[in-house]
Amino acid sequence: MVAESAHLSEEQLAVLLSGMYSLLCAALRIPPSSLKQEVFKEDLKLLRIPEEFIADFAKVIFGNRRPLLEAALQKQGNQLPRMEDFKWRVEVAISTSSLARALQPSILMQLQISDGSTHRFEVPVAKFQELRYNIALILKEMNDLEKRSILKIQD
């Protein structure tokens, strides 16, 4: 068994295998035209992966079996549903049973998800502004992470 010959516990072996799997999945999601072999190898060196493993990883990612691996990765059904359609509108109630709500704008949203479900909800303007701010903050953080990514994307 590999764990015995390398003097690893089963837990350590599980961590190593899951790390290798995550690394391969992340690299396979990047289009081959954007991921350069030299940059990939340098990134693996920065992660302190041994040289003999770097050659094996590069052979897997840049070899002739990549299309098969990409197809297998896409077939995996453990992906979350995606948003297929998003509709919204601003609504101002002129007369309601509640005087406090009269002439108060609200945002009506409808999400259609890839699993076929549709979700409708109403959001007050203040909550919408908070949502908008948080999304902008997340996009900024994603942009910052992309700039210092382990696997650099180069066009």
Coordinates of N, CA and C in Angstrom, one line a residue:
M1 N 0.8 -1.2 0.0 CA 0.0 0.0 0.0 C 0.9 1.2 0.0
V2 N 0.4 2.3 -0.7 CA 1.2 3.5 -0.8 C 1.5 4.2 0.5
A3 N 0.5 4.2 1.4 CA 0.6 4.9 2.7 C 1.7 4.2 3.5
E4 N 1.8 2.9 3.5 CA 2.8 2.2 4.3 C 4.2 2.4 3.7
S5 N 4.3 2.3 2.4 CA 5.7 2.5 1.8 C 6.2 3.9 1.9
A6 N 5.3 4.9 2.0 CA 5.7 6.3 2.2 C 5.7 6.7 3.6
H7 N 5.3 5.8 4.5 CA 5.2 6.1 6.0 C 4.3 7.2 6.2
L8 N 3.1 7.1 5.6 CA 2.1 8.1 5.8 C 0.9 7.5 6.5
S9 N 0.2 8.3 7.3 CA -1.0 7.8 7.9 C -2.1 7.9 6.8
E10 N -3.2 7.2 7.0 CA -4.3 7.3 6.1 C -4.9 8.7 6.0
E11 N -4.9 9.4 7.1 CA -5.3 10.8 7.1 C -4.4 11.7 6.2
Q12 N -3.1 11.5 6.4 CA -2.2 12.3 5.6 C -2.3 12.0 4.1
L13 N -2.5 10.7 3.8 CA -2.7 10.3 2.4 C -3.9 10.9 1.8
A14 N -5.0 10.9 2.6 CA -6.3 11.5 2.2 C -6.1 13.0 1.9
V15 N -5.4 13.7 2.7 CA -5.1 15.1 2.5 C -4.3 15.3 1.2
L16 N -3.3 14.5 1.0 CA -2.5 14.6 -0.2 C -3.3 14.4 -1.4
L17 N -4.1 13.3 -1.4 CA -4.9 13.0 -2.6 C -5.9 14.1 -2.9
S18 N -6.6 14.6 -1.8 CA -7.6 15.6 -2.1 C -6.9 16.9 -2.6
G19 N -5.7 17.2 -2.1 CA -5.0 18.3 -2.6 C -4.6 18.2 -4.1
M20 N -4.1 17.0 -4.4 CA -3.8 16.7 -5.8 C -5.0 16.8 -6.7
Y21 N -6.1 16.3 -6.2 CA -7.4 16.3 -7.0 C -7.8 17.8 -7.2
S22 N -7.8 18.6 -6.1 CA -8.2 20.0 -6.2 C -7.3 20.8 -7.2
L23 N -6.0 20.5 -7.1 CA -5.0 21.1 -8.0 C -5.3 20.8 -9.5
L24 N -5.5 19.5 -9.7 CA -5.8 19.1 -11.1 C -7.1 19.7 -11.6
C25 N -8.1 19.7 -10.8 CA -9.4 20.3 -11.2 C -9.3 21.8 -11.5
A26 N -8.6 22.5 -10.6 CA -8.4 23.9 -10.9 C -7.6 24.2 -12.2
A27 N -6.6 23.4 -12.4 CA -5.8 23.6 -13.6 C -6.6 23.2 -14.9
L28 N -7.4 22.2 -14.8 CA -8.2 21.8 -15.9 C -9.3 22.7 -16.3
R29 N -9.7 23.5 -15.3 CA -10.8 24.5 -15.6 C -10.3 25.7 -16.4
I30 N -8.9 25.9 -16.4 CA -8.3 27.0 -17.1 C -8.1 26.6 -18.5
P31 N -8.6 27.4 -19.5 CA -8.4 27.0 -20.9 C -6.9 26.8 -21.2
P32 N -6.6 25.8 -22.1 CA -5.2 25.5 -22.4 C -4.5 26.7 -23.0
S33 N -5.2 27.5 -23.7 CA -4.6 28.7 -24.3 C -4.1 29.7 -23.3
S34 N -4.8 29.7 -22.1 CA -4.4 30.7 -21.1 C -3.4 30.2 -20.1
L35 N -3.2 28.9 -20.0 CA -2.3 28.3 -19.0 C -1.1 27.9 -19.7
K36 N 0.0 28.5 -19.4 CA 1.3 28.1 -20.1 C 2.1 27.1 -19.2
Q37 N 2.7 26.2 -19.8 CA 3.4 25.1 -19.1 C 4.5 25.6 -18.2
E38 N 5.3 26.5 -18.6 CA 6.4 27.1 -17.8 C 5.8 27.7 -16.6
V39 N 4.8 28.5 -16.8 CA 4.2 29.3 -15.6 C 3.6 28.3 -14.6
F40 N 2.9 27.2 -15.2 CA 2.3 26.2 -14.3 C 3.4 25.5 -13.5
K41 N 4.5 25.2 -14.1 CA 5.6 24.5 -13.4 C 6.2 25.4 -12.3
E42 N 6.3 26.7 -12.6 CA 6.8 27.6 -11.7 C 5.9 27.8 -10.5
D43 N 4.6 27.8 -10.8 CA 3.6 27.9 -9.7 C 3.7 26.7 -8.8
L44 N 3.9 25.5 -9.4 CA 4.0 24.3 -8.6 C 5.2 24.3 -7.7
K45 N 6.3 24.9 -8.3 CA 7.6 25.0 -7.5 C 7.3 25.9 -6.3
L46 N 6.6 27.0 -6.5 CA 6.3 27.9 -5.4 C 5.4 27.3 -4.3
L47 N 4.7 26.3 -4.7 CA 3.9 25.5 -3.7 C 4.7 24.4 -3.1
R48 N 6.0 24.3 -3.4 CA 7.0 23.4 -2.9 C 6.6 21.9 -3.2
I49 N 6.1 21.7 -4.4 CA 5.8 20.4 -4.8 C 7.1 19.8 -5.4
P50 N 7.5 18.6 -5.0 CA 8.7 18.0 -5.5 C 8.8 17.9 -7.0
E51 N 10.0 18.0 -7.6 CA 10.2 18.1 -9.0 C 9.7 17.0 -9.8
E52 N 9.8 15.7 -9.2 CA 9.3 14.6 -10.0 C 7.8 14.6 -10.1
F53 N 7.1 15.2 -9.1 CA 5.6 15.3 -9.2 C 5.2 16.4 -10.2
I54 N 6.0 17.5 -10.3 CA 5.8 18.6 -11.2 C 5.7 18.1 -12.6
A55 N 6.7 17.2 -13.0 CA 6.7 16.7 -14.3 C 5.4 15.8 -14.6
D56 N 5.0 15.1 -13.6 CA 3.8 14.3 -13.7 C 2.5 15.1 -13.9
F57 N 2.4 16.2 -13.0 CA 1.3 17.1 -13.1 C 1.2 17.7 -14.5
A58 N 2.4 18.2 -15.0 CA 2.5 18.9 -16.3 C 2.0 17.9 -17.4
K59 N 2.5 16.6 -17.3 CA 2.1 15.6 -18.3 C 0.6 15.4 -18.3
V60 N 0.0 15.4 -17.1 CA -1.5 15.2 -17.1 C -2.2 16.4 -17.7
I61 N -1.8 17.6 -17.3 CA -2.5 18.9 -17.7 C -2.3 19.2 -19.1
F62 N -1.1 19.0 -19.6 CA -0.7 19.4 -21.0 C -0.6 18.2 -22.0
G63 N -0.9 17.0 -21.5 CA -0.8 15.8 -22.3 C -2.0 15.6 -23.3
N64 N -1.9 14.5 -24.0 CA -3.0 14.3 -25.0 C -4.3 13.8 -24.5
R65 N -4.3 13.5 -23.2 CA -5.5 12.9 -22.5 C -6.3 14.1 -21.9
R66 N -5.9 15.3 -22.0 CA -6.6 16.4 -21.4 C -8.1 16.5 -21.8
P67 N -8.4 16.3 -23.1 CA -9.9 16.4 -23.4 C -10.7 15.3 -22.7
L68 N -10.1 14.1 -22.5 CA -10.9 13.1 -21.7 C -11.1 13.5 -20.3
L69 N -10.0 14.1 -19.7 CA -10.1 14.6 -18.3 C -11.1 15.7 -18.2
E70 N -11.1 16.7 -19.1 CA -12.1 17.8 -19.1 C -13.5 17.3 -19.2
A71 N -13.7 16.3 -20.1 CA -15.1 15.7 -20.2 C -15.5 15.0 -18.9
A72 N -14.6 14.3 -18.3 CA -14.9 13.6 -17.0 C -15.3 14.6 -16.0
L73 N -14.5 15.7 -15.9 CA -14.8 16.8 -15.0 C -16.1 17.4 -15.1
Q74 N -16.5 17.6 -16.4 CA -17.8 18.2 -16.7 C -19.0 17.3 -16.4
K75 N -18.7 16.0 -16.5 CA -19.8 15.0 -16.3 C -20.1 14.9 -14.8
Q76 N -19.2 15.3 -13.9 CA -19.5 15.1 -12.5 C -20.7 15.9 -12.1
G77 N -21.6 15.3 -11.4 CA -22.9 15.9 -11.1 C -22.9 16.6 -9.8
N78 N -21.8 16.9 -9.2 CA -21.8 17.6 -7.9 C -21.7 19.1 -8.0
Q79 N -22.2 19.6 -9.1 CA -22.1 21.1 -9.2 C -23.5 21.7 -8.7
L80 N -23.4 22.9 -8.2 CA -24.6 23.5 -7.7 C -25.4 24.1 -8.9
P81 N -26.7 24.3 -8.7 CA -27.5 24.8 -9.8 C -27.0 26.3 -10.1
R82 N -27.2 26.7 -11.4 CA -26.8 28.0 -11.8 C -28.0 28.9 -12.1
M83 N -27.8 30.2 -12.1 CA -28.8 31.1 -12.4 C -28.9 31.1 -13.9
E84 N -30.1 30.9 -14.4 CA -30.4 30.9 -15.9 C -30.9 32.2 -16.3
D85 N -31.8 32.8 -15.5 CA -32.4 34.0 -15.9 C -32.7 34.9 -14.7
F86 N -32.6 36.2 -14.8 CA -32.8 37.1 -13.7 C -33.6 38.3 -14.3
K87 N -34.8 38.5 -13.7 CA -35.6 39.7 -14.1 C -35.9 40.5 -12.8
W88 N -36.0 41.8 -13.0 CA -36.3 42.7 -11.9 C -37.1 43.9 -12.4
R89 N -37.7 44.5 -11.5 CA -38.4 45.8 -11.8 C -38.6 46.5 -10.5
V90 N -38.7 47.8 -10.6 CA -39.0 48.7 -9.5 C -40.5 48.9 -9.5
E91 N -41.1 48.8 -8.3 CA -42.5 48.9 -8.2 C -42.8 50.0 -7.1
V92 N -43.7 50.9 -7.4 CA -44.1 51.9 -6.4 C -45.6 51.7 -6.2
A93 N -46.0 51.3 -5.0 CA -47.4 51.1 -4.7 C -48.1 52.5 -4.4
I94 N -49.1 52.8 -5.2 CA -49.8 54.1 -5.0 C -50.7 54.1 -3.8
S95 N -51.4 53.0 -3.7 CA -52.3 52.8 -2.6 C -52.3 51.4 -2.1
T96 N -52.1 51.3 -0.8 CA -52.0 49.9 -0.1 C -52.8 50.0 1.1
S97 N -53.0 48.9 1.8 CA -53.7 48.8 3.0 C -52.9 49.4 4.2
S98 N -51.6 49.5 3.9 CA -50.7 50.1 4.9 C -50.3 51.5 4.4
L99 N -50.6 52.5 5.2 CA -50.2 53.9 4.8 C -48.7 54.0 4.7
A100 N -48.0 53.3 5.6 CA -46.5 53.4 5.6 C -45.9 53.0 4.3
R101 N -46.5 52.0 3.6 CA -46.0 51.5 2.4 C -46.3 52.3 1.1
A102 N -47.3 53.2 1.2 CA -47.7 53.9 0.1 C -46.6 54.8 -0.4
L103 N -46.4 54.8 -1.7 CA -45.3 55.6 -2.4 C -43.9 55.2 -2.0
Q104 N -43.8 54.0 -1.4 CA -42.4 53.5 -1.1 C -42.0 52.5 -2.2
P105 N -40.9 52.8 -2.9 CA -40.5 51.9 -4.0 C -39.9 50.6 -3.4
S106 N -40.1 49.5 -4.1 CA -39.5 48.3 -3.8 C -39.0 47.6 -5.1
I107 N -38.1 46.7 -4.9 CA -37.5 46.0 -6.1 C -38.1 44.6 -6.1
L108 N -38.8 44.2 -7.2 CA -39.3 42.9 -7.4 C -38.3 42.1 -8.2
M109 N -37.8 40.9 -7.7 CA -36.9 40.1 -8.5 C -37.4 38.7 -8.7
Q110 N -37.0 38.2 -9.8 CA -37.3 36.8 -10.2 C -36.1 36.1 -10.7
L111 N -35.7 35.0 -10.0 CA -34.6 34.2 -10.4 C -35.1 32.8 -11.0
Q112 N -34.5 32.5 -12.2 CA -34.8 31.1 -12.7 C -33.5 30.3 -12.6
I113 N -33.6 29.2 -11.9 CA -32.4 28.4 -11.7 C -32.3 27.2 -12.6
S114 N -31.1 26.7 -12.9 CA -30.9 25.6 -13.9 C -31.6 24.3 -13.5
D115 N -32.0 24.2 -12.2 CA -32.7 23.0 -11.8 C -34.2 23.1 -12.1
G116 N -34.6 24.2 -12.7 CA -36.0 24.4 -13.1 C -36.9 25.2 -12.2
S117 N -36.4 25.5 -11.0 CA -37.1 26.3 -10.0 C -37.1 27.8 -10.3
T118 N -38.1 28.5 -9.9 CA -38.2 29.9 -10.0 C -38.4 30.5 -8.7
H119 N -37.7 31.5 -8.3 CA -37.9 32.2 -7.0 C -38.2 33.7 -7.3
R120 N -39.3 34.1 -6.6 CA -39.7 35.5 -6.7 C -39.6 36.1 -5.3
F121 N -39.1 37.3 -5.2 CA -39.1 38.0 -3.9 C -39.1 39.5 -4.1
E122 N -39.5 40.2 -3.0 CA -39.5 41.6 -3.0 C -38.5 42.1 -2.0
V123 N -37.7 43.1 -2.5 CA -36.7 43.7 -1.6 C -36.9 45.2 -1.5
P124 N -36.8 45.7 -0.2 CA -36.9 47.1 -0.1 C -35.6 47.8 -0.7
V125 N -35.7 49.0 -1.0 CA -34.6 49.7 -1.6 C -33.3 49.7 -0.7
A126 N -33.5 49.9 0.6 CA -32.3 49.9 1.5 C -31.6 48.5 1.4
K127 N -32.4 47.4 1.4 CA -31.8 46.1 1.4 C -31.2 45.8 0.0
F128 N -31.8 46.4 -1.0 CA -31.2 46.2 -2.4 C -29.9 46.9 -2.4
Q129 N -29.8 48.1 -1.9 CA -28.5 48.9 -1.9 C -27.4 48.1 -1.1
E130 N -27.8 47.5 0.0 CA -26.9 46.6 0.8 C -26.4 45.4 0.0
L131 N -27.4 44.8 -0.7 CA -27.0 43.7 -1.6 C -26.1 44.1 -2.7
R132 N -26.4 45.3 -3.3 CA -25.5 45.8 -4.4 C -24.1 46.1 -3.9
Y133 N -24.0 46.7 -2.7 CA -22.7 47.0 -2.1 C -21.9 45.7 -1.8
N134 N -22.6 44.7 -1.3 CA -21.9 43.4 -0.9 C -21.4 42.7 -2.2
I135 N -22.2 42.8 -3.3 CA -21.8 42.1 -4.5 C -20.6 42.9 -5.1
A136 N -20.6 44.2 -5.0 CA -19.4 45.0 -5.5 C -18.2 44.6 -4.7
L137 N -18.4 44.5 -3.4 CA -17.2 44.1 -2.5 C -16.7 42.7 -2.9
I138 N -17.6 41.8 -3.1 CA -17.2 40.4 -3.5 C -16.4 40.4 -4.8
L139 N -16.9 41.2 -5.8 CA -16.3 41.3 -7.1 C -14.9 41.9 -7.0
K140 N -14.8 42.9 -6.1 CA -13.5 43.5 -5.9 C -12.5 42.5 -5.3
E141 N -13.0 41.7 -4.3 CA -12.1 40.7 -3.6 C -11.7 39.7 -4.6
M142 N -12.6 39.2 -5.5 CA -12.3 38.3 -6.5 C -11.3 38.8 -7.5
N143 N -11.4 40.1 -7.8 CA -10.4 40.7 -8.7 C -9.0 40.8 -8.1
D144 N -9.0 41.1 -6.8 CA -7.7 41.1 -6.0 C -7.1 39.7 -6.0
L145 N -7.9 38.7 -5.7 CA -7.4 37.3 -5.7 C -6.9 36.9 -7.0
E146 N -7.6 37.3 -8.1 CA -7.1 36.9 -9.4 C -5.8 37.5 -9.8
K147 N -5.5 38.7 -9.2 CA -4.2 39.3 -9.5 C -3.1 38.6 -8.8
R148 N -3.3 38.0 -7.7 CA -2.2 37.2 -7.0 C -2.5 35.7 -6.9
S149 N -3.1 35.2 -8.0 CA -3.5 33.8 -8.1 C -2.3 32.9 -8.1
I150 N -2.5 31.7 -7.6 CA -1.4 30.7 -7.6 C -1.2 30.2 -9.1
L151 N -2.3 29.9 -9.7 CA -2.2 29.5 -11.1 C -2.6 30.8 -12.0
K152 N -1.6 31.5 -12.4 CA -1.8 32.7 -13.1 C -2.4 32.5 -14.5
I153 N -3.4 33.3 -14.8 CA -4.0 33.2 -16.2 C -3.3 34.2 -17.0
Q154 N -2.8 33.7 -18.2 CA -2.1 34.7 -19.1 C -2.8 34.5 -20.4
D155 N -3.2 35.6 -21.0 CA -3.8 35.6 -22.3 C -2.7 36.0 -23.4

